[in-house]
Structure formats: structure tokens, C-alpha cells
XYZ file of C-alpha atoms in Angstrom:
52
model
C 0.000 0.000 0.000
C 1.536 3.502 -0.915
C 0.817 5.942 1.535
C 1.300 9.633 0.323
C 2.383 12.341 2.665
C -0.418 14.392 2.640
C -2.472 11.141 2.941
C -0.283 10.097 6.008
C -0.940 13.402 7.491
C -4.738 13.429 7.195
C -4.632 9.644 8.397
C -2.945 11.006 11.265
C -4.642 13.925 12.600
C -8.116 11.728 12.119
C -6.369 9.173 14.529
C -5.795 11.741 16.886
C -8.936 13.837 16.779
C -10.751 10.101 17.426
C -8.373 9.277 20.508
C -8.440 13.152 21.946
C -12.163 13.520 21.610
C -13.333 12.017 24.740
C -10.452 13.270 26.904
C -10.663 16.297 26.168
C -12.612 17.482 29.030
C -10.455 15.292 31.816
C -7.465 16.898 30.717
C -5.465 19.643 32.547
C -2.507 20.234 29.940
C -2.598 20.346 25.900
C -1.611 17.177 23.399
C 0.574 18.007 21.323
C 0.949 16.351 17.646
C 3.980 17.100 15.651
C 4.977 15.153 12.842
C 8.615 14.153 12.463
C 10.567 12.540 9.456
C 12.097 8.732 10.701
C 15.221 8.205 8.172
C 14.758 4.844 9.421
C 10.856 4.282 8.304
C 11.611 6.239 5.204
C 8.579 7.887 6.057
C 6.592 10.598 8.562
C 5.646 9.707 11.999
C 3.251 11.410 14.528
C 4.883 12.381 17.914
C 2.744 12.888 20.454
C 3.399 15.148 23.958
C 1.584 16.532 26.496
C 2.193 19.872 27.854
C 1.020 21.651 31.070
């Protein structure tokens, strides 16, 4: 399966906004999703962090 980029990207916010959605509200700090290039995937990634 070929994956483009800007497939990979849309893939991977929709991930996220499923996961987040309930949490949201039980949360006290901000998820953050940045997406990162892994020389060793070949590919993007998602990195995801939580900040206060």
C-alpha cells in the first residue's frame, strides 16, 4: 500500500482527533501532535506530547 504524505498526514490527525475527543474534558494540559521525518521508516511519523 503507498501511503502519500499528505495522505499520512490526514490519516494522522483523524487518529488523533478520534483518541483526543473524549479526553478532552479530563485533561489539565494540551496534546501536542507534531509530525517528524524517521530516516529509518523512510517515512513521517506522529509524535505525540503533552504539555502543562
Amino acid at each position: 500500500m503507498q501511503l502519500s504524505r499528505r495522505g499520512f498526514i490526514a490519516t494522522g490527525f483523524a487518529a488523533g482527533a478520534v483518541r483526543l475527543a473524549p479526553r478532552l474534558s479530563t485533561t489539565s494540559g494540551r496534546r501536542i501532535l507534531t509530525l517528524v521525518y524517521d530516516k529509518s521508516l523512510g517515512m513521517m511519523r506522529a509524535v505525540e506530547r503533552l504539555v502543562p
